[in-house]
PDB file of C-alpha atoms in Angstrom:
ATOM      1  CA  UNK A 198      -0.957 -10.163 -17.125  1.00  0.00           C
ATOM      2  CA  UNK A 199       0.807 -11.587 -13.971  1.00  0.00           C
ATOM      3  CA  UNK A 200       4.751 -12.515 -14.344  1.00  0.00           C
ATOM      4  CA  UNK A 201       5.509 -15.920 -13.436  1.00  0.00           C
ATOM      5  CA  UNK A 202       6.281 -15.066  -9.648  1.00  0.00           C
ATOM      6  CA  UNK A 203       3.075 -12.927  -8.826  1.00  0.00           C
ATOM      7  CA  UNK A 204       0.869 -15.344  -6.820  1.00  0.00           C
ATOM      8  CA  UNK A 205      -2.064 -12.765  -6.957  1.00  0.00           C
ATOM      9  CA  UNK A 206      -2.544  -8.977  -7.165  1.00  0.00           C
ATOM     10  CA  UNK A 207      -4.741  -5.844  -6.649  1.00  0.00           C
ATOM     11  CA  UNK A 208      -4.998  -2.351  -8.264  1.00  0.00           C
ATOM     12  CA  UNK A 209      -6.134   0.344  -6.481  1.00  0.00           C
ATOM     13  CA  UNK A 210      -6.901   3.899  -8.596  1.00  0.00           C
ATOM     14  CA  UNK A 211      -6.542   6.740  -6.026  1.00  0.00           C
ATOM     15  CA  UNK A 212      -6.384   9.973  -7.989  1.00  0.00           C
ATOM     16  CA  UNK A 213      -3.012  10.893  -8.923  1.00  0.00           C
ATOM     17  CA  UNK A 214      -1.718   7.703  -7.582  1.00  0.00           C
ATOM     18  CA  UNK A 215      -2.220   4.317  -7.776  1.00  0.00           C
ATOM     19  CA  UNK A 216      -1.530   1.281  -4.895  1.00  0.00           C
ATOM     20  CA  UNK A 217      -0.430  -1.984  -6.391  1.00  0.00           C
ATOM     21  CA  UNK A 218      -0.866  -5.064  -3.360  1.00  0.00           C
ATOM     22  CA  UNK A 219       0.471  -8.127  -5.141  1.00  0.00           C
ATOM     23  CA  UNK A 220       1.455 -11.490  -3.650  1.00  0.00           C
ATOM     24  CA  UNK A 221       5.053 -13.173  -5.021  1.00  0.00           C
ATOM     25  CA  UNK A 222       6.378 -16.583  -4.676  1.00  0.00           C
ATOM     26  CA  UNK A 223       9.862 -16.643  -4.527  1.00  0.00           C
ATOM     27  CA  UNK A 224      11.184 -20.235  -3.825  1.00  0.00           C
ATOM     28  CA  UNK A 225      10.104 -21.814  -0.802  1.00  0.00           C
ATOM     29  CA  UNK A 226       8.502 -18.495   0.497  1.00  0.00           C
ATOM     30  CA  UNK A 227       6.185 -15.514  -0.100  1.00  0.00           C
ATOM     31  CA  UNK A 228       6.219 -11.978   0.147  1.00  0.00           C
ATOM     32  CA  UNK A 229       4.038  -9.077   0.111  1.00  0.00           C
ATOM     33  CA  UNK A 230       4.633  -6.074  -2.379  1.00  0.00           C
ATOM     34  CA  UNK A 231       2.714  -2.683  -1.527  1.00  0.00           C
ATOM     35  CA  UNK A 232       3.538  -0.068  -4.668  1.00  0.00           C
ATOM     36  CA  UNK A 233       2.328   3.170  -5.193  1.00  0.00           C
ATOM     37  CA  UNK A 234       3.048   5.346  -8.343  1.00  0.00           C
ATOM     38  CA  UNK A 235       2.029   8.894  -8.537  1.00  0.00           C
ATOM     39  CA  UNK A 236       2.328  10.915 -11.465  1.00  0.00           C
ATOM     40  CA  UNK A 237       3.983  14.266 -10.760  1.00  0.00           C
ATOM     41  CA  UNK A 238       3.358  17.651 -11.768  1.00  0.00           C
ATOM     42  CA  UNK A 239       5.842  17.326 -14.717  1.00  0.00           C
ATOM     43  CA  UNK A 240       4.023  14.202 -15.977  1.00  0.00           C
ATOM     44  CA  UNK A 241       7.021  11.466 -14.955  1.00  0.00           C
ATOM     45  CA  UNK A 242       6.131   8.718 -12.404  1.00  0.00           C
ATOM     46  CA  UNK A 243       7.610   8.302  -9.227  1.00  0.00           C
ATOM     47  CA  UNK A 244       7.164   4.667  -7.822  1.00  0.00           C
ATOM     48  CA  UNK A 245       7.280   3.679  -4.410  1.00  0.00           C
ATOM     49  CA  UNK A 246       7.854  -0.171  -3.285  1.00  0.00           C
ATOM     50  CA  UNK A 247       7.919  -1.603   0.345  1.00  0.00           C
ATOM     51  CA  UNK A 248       8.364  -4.896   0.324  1.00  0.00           C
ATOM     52  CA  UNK A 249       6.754  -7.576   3.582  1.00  0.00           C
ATOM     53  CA  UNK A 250       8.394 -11.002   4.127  1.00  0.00           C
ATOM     54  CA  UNK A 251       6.534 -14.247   4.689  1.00  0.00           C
ATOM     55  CA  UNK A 252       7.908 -14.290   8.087  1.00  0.00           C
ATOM     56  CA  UNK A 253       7.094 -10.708   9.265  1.00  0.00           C
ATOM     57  CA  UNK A 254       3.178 -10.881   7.373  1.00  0.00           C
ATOM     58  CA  UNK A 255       1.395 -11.535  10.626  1.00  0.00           C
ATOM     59  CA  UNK A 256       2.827  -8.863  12.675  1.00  0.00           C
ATOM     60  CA  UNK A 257       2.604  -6.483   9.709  1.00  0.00           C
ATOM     61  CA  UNK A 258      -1.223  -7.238   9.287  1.00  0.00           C
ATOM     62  CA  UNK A 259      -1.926  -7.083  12.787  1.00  0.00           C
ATOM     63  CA  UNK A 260      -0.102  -3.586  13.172  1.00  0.00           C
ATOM     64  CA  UNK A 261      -2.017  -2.366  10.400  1.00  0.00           C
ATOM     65  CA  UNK A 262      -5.347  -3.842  11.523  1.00  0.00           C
ATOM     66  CA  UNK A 263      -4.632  -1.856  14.848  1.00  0.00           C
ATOM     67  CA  UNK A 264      -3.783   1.272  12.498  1.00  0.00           C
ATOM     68  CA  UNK A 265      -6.931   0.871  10.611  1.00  0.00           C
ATOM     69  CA  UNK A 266      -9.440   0.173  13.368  1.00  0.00           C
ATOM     70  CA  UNK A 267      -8.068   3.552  14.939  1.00  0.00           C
ATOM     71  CA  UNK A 268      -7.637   5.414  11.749  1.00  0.00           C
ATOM     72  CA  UNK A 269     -10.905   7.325  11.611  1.00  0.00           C
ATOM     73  CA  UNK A 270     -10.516   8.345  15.312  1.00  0.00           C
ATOM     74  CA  UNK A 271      -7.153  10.179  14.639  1.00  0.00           C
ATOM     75  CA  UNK A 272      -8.251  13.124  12.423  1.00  0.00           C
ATOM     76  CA  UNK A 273     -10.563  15.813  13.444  1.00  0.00           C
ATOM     77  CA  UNK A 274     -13.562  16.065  10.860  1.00  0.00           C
ATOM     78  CA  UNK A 275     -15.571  18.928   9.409  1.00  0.00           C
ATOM     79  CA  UNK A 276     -19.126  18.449   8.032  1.00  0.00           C
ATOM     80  CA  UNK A 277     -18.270  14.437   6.110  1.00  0.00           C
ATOM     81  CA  UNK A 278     -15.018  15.288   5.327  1.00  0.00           C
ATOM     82  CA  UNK A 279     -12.009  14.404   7.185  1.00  0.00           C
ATOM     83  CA  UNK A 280      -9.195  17.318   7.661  1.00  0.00           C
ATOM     84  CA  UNK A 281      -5.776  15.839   6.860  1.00  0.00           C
ATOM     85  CA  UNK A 282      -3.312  17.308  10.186  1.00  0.00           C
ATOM     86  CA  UNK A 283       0.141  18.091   9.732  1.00  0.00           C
ATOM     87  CA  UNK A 284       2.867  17.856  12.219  1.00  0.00           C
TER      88      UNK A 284
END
C-alpha cells in the first residue's frame, strides 16, 4: 500500500537486495527516491536511500541514460557473462 505522499512506485527483486524507485509529492514539488535493502550475512537489513529533486531529475536521467547506453561496453565479458572489475 502507498503512503499518502508516494505518487507511484517500483520493486525490483535482485538477489540479496532489493531496489525500491518510488515517486513522492511533497507540496508544490516532486522527488525521486532510489532504495536498496540488502540483507546481510547476519540476517539484519541494511537500507540505502538517495534521494533526486524535482529540479535536478532531468540532468540525473540524462547522466544515467549516458551511464546506461555505455554500461555494457565498460566490462570485459567471458562466454555470456559479464566479469565485474575492481579498481
Amino acid at each position: 500500500m502507498l503512503n499518502n505522499n508516494v505518487v507511484t512506485q517500483m520493486k525490483v527483486a535482485a538477489g540479496r537486495r532489493t531496489y525500491f524507485l518510488e515517486v513522492h509529492k511533497t507540496g508544490n514539488s516532486n522527488y525521486l527516491k532510489v532504495s536498496e535493502l540488502k540483507l546481510m550475512g547476519n540476517g539484519n537489513y541494511e537500507r540505502h536511500n538517495i534521494l533526486v529533486f524535482e529540479e535536478d531529475i532531468q540532468e540525473f536521467a540524462e547522466a544515467l541514460n549516458q551511464l546506461l547506453t555505455n554500461f555494457s561496453n565498460t566490462r570485459p565479458t567471458i562466454g555470456r557473462r559479464s566479469v565485474r572489475q575492481r579498481a
